[in-house]
Coordinates of C-alpha atoms in Angstrom, one line a residue:
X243 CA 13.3 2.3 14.5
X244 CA 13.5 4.4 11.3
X245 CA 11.3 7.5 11.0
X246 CA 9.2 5.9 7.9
X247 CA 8.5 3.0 10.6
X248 CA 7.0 5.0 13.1
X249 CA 3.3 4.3 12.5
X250 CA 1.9 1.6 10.7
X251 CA -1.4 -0.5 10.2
X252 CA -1.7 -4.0 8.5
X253 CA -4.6 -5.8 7.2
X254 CA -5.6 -8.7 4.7
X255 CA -7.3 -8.9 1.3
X256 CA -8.6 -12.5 1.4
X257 CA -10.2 -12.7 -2.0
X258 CA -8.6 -10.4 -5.4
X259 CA -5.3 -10.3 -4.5
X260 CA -3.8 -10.9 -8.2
X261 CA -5.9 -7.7 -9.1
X262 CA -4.8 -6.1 -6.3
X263 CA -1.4 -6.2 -7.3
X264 CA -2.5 -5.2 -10.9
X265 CA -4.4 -2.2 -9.7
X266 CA -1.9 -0.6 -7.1
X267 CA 1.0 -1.1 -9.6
X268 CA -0.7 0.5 -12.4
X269 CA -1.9 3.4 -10.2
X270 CA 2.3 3.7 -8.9
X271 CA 2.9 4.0 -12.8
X272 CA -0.2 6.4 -13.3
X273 CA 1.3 8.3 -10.2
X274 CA 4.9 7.7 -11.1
X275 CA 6.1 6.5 -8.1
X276 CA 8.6 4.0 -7.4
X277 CA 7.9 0.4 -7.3
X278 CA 10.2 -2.4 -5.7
X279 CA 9.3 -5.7 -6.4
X280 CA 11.5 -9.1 -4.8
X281 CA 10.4 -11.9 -3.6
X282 CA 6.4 -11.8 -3.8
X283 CA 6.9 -8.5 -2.1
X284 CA 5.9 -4.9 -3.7
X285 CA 6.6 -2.0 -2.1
X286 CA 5.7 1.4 -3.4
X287 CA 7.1 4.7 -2.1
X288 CA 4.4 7.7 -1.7
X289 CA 3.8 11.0 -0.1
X290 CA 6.7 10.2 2.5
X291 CA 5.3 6.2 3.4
X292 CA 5.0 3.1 1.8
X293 CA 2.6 0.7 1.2
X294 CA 4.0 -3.5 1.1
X295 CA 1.9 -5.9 -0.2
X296 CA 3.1 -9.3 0.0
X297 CA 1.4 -12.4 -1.9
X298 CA 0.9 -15.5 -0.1
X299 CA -1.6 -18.1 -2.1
X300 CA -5.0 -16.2 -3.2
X301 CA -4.2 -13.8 -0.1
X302 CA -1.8 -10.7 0.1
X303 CA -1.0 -8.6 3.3
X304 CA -0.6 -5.4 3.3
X305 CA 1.4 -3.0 5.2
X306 CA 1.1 0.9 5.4
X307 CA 4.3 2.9 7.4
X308 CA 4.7 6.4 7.4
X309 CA 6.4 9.2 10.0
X310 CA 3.1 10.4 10.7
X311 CA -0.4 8.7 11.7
X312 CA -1.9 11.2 9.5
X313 CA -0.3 10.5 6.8
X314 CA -1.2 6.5 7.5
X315 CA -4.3 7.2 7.1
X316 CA -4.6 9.5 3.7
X317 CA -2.2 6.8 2.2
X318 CA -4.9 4.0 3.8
X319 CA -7.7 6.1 2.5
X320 CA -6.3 6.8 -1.6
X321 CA -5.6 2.8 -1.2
X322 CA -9.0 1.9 -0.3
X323 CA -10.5 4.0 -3.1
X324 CA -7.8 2.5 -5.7
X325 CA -8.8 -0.9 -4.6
X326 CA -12.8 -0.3 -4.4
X327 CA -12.3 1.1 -8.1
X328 CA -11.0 -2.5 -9.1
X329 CA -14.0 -3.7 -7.2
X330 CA -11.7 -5.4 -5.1

């Protein structure tokens, strides 16, 4: 298992996932961080982790990996407040 793999925590937006996307990509530009996007899948690169959120119908899943648990949770934590922004 890679380093960046090492911790993780998943979960579900069932309802606002278009703005979701929307929101966390203009914050990665805001932020100017690196975006990947293939295949319903966008992955952006911060603070040593990543956060994946993948679109499937009105619902994405999310995924949060870093080296650290820690760090899991700050990148959790600025996520939450980028989404409850959006109202999302």
């Amino acid at each position: 298992m890679s380093a960046l793999g090492e911790y993780r925590t998943t979960g579900t937006i069932r309802q606002g996932a278009g703005p979701a996307v929307v929101a966390l990509r203009a914050r990665a530009v805001e932020w100017d961080l690196p975006v990947l996007e293939a295949d319903g899948l966008m992955t952006v690169h911060l603070w040593g982790g990543e956060v994946s959120l993948g679109l499937s119908g009105a619902e994405a899943r999310l995924v949060i990996r870093a080296p650290e648990r820690r760090l899991v949770q700050v990148i959790r934590d600025a996520l939450t407040e980028v989404l409850e922004a959006e109202g999302i």
